[in-house]
PDB file of C-alpha atoms in Angstrom:
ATOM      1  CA  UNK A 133     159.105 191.192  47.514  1.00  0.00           C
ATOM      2  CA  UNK A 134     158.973 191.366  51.365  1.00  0.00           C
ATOM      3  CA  UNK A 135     156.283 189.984  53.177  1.00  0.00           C
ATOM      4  CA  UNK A 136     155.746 190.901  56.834  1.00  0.00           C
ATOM      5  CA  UNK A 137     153.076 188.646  58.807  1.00  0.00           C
ATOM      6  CA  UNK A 138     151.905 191.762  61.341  1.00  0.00           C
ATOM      7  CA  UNK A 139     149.675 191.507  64.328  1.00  0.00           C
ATOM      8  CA  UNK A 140     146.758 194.082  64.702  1.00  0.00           C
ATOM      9  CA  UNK A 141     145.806 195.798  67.780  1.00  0.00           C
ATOM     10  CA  UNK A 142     142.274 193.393  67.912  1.00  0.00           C
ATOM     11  CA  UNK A 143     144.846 190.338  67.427  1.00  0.00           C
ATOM     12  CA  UNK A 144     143.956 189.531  63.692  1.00  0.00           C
ATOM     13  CA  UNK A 145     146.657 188.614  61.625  1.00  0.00           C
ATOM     14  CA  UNK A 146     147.748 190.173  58.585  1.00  0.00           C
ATOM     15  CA  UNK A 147     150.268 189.801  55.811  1.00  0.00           C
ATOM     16  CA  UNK A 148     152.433 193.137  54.421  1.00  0.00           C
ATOM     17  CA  UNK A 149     153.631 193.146  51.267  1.00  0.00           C
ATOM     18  CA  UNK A 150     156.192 195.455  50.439  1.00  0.00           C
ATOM     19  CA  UNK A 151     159.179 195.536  48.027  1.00  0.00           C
ATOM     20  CA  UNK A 152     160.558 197.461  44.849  1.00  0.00           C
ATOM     21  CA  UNK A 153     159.204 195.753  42.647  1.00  0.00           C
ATOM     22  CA  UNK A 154     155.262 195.142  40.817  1.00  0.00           C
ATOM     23  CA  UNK A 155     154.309 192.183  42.559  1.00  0.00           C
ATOM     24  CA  UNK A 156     150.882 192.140  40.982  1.00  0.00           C
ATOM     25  CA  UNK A 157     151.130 192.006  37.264  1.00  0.00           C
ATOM     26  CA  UNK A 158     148.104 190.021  35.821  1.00  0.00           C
ATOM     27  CA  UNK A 159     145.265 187.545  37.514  1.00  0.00           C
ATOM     28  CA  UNK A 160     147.893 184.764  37.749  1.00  0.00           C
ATOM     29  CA  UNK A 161     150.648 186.740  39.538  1.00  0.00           C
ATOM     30  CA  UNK A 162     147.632 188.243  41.841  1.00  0.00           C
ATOM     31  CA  UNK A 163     146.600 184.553  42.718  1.00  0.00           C
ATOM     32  CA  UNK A 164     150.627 183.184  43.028  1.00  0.00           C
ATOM     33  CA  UNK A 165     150.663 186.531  45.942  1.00  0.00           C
ATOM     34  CA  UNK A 166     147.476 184.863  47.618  1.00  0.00           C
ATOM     35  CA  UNK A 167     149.038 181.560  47.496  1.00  0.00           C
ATOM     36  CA  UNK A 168     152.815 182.699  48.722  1.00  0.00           C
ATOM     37  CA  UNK A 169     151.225 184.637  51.581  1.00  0.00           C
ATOM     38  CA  UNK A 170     149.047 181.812  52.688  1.00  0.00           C
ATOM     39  CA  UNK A 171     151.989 179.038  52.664  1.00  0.00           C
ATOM     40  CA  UNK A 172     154.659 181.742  54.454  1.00  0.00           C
ATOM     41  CA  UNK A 173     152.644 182.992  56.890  1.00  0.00           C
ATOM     42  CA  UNK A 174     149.359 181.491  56.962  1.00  0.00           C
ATOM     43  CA  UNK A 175     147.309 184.701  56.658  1.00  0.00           C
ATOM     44  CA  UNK A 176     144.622 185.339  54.403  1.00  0.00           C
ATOM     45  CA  UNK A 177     144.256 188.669  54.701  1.00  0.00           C
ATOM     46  CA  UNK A 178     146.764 191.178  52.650  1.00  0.00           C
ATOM     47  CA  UNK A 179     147.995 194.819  52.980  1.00  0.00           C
ATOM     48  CA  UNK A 180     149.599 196.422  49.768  1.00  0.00           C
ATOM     49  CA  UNK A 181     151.039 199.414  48.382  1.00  0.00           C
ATOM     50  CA  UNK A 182     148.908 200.687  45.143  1.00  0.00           C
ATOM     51  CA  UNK A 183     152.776 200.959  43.480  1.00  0.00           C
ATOM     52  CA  UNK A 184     152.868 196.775  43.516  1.00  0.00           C
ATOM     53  CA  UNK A 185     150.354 196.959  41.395  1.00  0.00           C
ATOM     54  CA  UNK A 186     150.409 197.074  37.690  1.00  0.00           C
ATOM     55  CA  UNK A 187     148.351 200.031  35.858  1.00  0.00           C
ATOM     56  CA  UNK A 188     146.066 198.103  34.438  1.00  0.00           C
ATOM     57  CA  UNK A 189     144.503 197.092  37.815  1.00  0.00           C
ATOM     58  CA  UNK A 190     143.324 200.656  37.929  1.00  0.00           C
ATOM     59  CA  UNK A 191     141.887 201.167  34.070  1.00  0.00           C
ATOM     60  CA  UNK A 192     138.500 199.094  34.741  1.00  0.00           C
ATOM     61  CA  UNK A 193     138.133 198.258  31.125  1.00  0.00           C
ATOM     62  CA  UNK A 194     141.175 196.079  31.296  1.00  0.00           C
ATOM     63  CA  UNK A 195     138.866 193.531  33.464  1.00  0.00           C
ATOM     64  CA  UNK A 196     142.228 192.983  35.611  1.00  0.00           C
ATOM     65  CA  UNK A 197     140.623 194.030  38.647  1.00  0.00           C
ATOM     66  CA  UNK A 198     137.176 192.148  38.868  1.00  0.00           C
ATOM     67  CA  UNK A 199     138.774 189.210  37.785  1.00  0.00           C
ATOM     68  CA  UNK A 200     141.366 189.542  41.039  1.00  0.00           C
ATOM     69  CA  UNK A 201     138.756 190.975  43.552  1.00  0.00           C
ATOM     70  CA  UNK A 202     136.300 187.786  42.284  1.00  0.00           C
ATOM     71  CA  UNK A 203     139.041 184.879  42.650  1.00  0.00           C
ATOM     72  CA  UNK A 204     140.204 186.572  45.949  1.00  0.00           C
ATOM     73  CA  UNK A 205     136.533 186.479  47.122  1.00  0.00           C
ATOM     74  CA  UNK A 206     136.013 182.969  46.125  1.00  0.00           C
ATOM     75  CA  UNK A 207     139.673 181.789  47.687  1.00  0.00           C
ATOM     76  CA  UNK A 208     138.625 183.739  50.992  1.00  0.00           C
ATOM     77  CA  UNK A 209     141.485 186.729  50.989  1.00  0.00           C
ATOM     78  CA  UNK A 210     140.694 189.997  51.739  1.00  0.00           C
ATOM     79  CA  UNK A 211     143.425 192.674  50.459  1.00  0.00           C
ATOM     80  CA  UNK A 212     143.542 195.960  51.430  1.00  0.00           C
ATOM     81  CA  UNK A 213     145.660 198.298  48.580  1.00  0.00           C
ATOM     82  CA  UNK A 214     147.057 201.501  50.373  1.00  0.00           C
ATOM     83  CA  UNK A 215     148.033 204.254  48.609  1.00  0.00           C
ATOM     84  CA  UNK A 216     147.186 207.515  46.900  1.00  0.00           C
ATOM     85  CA  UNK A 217     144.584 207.287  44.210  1.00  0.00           C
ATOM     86  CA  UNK A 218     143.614 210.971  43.665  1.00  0.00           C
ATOM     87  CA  UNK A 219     145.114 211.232  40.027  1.00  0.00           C
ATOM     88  CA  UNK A 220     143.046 208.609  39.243  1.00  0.00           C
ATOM     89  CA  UNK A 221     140.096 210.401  37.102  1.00  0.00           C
ATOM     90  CA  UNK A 222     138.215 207.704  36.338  1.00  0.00           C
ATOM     91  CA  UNK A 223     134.355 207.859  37.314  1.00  0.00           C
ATOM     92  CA  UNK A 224     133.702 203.934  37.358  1.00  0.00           C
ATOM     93  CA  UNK A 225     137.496 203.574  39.623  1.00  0.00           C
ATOM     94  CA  UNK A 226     136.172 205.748  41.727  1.00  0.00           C
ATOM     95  CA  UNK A 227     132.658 204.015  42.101  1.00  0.00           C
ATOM     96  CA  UNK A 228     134.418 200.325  42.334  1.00  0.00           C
ATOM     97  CA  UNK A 229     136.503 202.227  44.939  1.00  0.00           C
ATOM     98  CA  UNK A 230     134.056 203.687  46.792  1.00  0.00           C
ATOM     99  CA  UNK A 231     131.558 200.236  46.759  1.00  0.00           C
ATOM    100  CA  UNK A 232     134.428 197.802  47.911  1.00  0.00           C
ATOM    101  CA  UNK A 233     135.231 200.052  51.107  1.00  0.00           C
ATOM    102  CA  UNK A 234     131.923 199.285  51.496  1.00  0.00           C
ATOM    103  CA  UNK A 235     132.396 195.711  51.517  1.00  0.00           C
ATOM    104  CA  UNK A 236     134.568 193.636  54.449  1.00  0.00           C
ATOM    105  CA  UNK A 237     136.669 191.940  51.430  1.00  0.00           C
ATOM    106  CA  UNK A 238     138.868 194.445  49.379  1.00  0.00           C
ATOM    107  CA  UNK A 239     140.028 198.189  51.089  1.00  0.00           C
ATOM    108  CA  UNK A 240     141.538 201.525  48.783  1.00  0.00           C
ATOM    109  CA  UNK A 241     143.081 203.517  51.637  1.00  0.00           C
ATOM    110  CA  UNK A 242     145.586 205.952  51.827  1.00  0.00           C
ATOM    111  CA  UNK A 243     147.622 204.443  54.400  1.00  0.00           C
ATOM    112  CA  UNK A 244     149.400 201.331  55.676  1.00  0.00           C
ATOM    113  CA  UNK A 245     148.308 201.324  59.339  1.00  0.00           C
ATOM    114  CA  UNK A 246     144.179 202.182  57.773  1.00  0.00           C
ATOM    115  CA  UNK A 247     145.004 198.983  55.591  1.00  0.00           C
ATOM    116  CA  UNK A 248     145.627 196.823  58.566  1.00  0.00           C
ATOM    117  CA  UNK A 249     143.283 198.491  60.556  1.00  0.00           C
ATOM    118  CA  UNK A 250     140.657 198.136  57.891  1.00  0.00           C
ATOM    119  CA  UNK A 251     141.513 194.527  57.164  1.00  0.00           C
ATOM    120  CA  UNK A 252     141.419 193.521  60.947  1.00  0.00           C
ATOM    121  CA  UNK A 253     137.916 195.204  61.313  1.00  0.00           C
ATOM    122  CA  UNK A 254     136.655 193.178  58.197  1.00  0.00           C
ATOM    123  CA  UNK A 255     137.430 189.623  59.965  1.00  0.00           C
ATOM    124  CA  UNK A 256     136.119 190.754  63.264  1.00  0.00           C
ATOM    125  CA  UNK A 257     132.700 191.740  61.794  1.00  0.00           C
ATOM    126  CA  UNK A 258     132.710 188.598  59.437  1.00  0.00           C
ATOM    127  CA  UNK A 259     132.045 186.741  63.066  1.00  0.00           C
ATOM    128  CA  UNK A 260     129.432 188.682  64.697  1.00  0.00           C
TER     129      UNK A 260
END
């Protein structure tokens, strides 16, 4: 795992997390990401590929990701996953998809610069 800490355009900070390997496996691997970013680069906002992320982030059922988007809301990190999600079928994915884009905490997007674009938009409008 690589992490990156990047500047947006606006000047808001963000972490990118790239690498080979799934970084996010479970809740406690999700939270040990949160925590690594924070300490290395002092962000608290994250940019991901989708192919980090273990499968059963995506099968709803599994509870793996409520239980990450909740403890990410209450630690105050926003993550925006990047990626292509169209072979995803799933009606309920595609609703939590569709509501958290229209949050300003956790981003599905299909690219890297929309992640940090997205994310950087989020913290301006969290202080107007």
């Amino acid at each position: 795992m690589e992490i990156q800490q990047i500047t947006a355009p606006n000047g808001v900070g963000v972490a990118l997390v790239t690498g080979t390997e799934k970084v996010i496996t479970d809740i406690q691997s999700a939270l040990d990401l949160a925590m690594t970013v924070r300490y290395q680069t002092g962000e608290a906002r994250i940019a991901i590929d989708k192919g980090l992320i273990c499968e059963d982030f995506f099968i709803l059922s599994t509870g793996v990701a409520g239980e990450i988007l909740q403890r990410y809301i209450n630690y105050h990190v926003k993550m925006a996953i990047y990626g292509d999600f169209s072979r995803y079928t799933s009606k309920p994915l595609h609703d939590f998809i569709y509501e958290s884009n229209q949050g300003r905490d956790f981003f599905f997007v299909p690219t890297q610069e929309e992640a940090i674009e997205r994310l950087a938009e989020a913290e301006q409008g969290a202080h107007i």
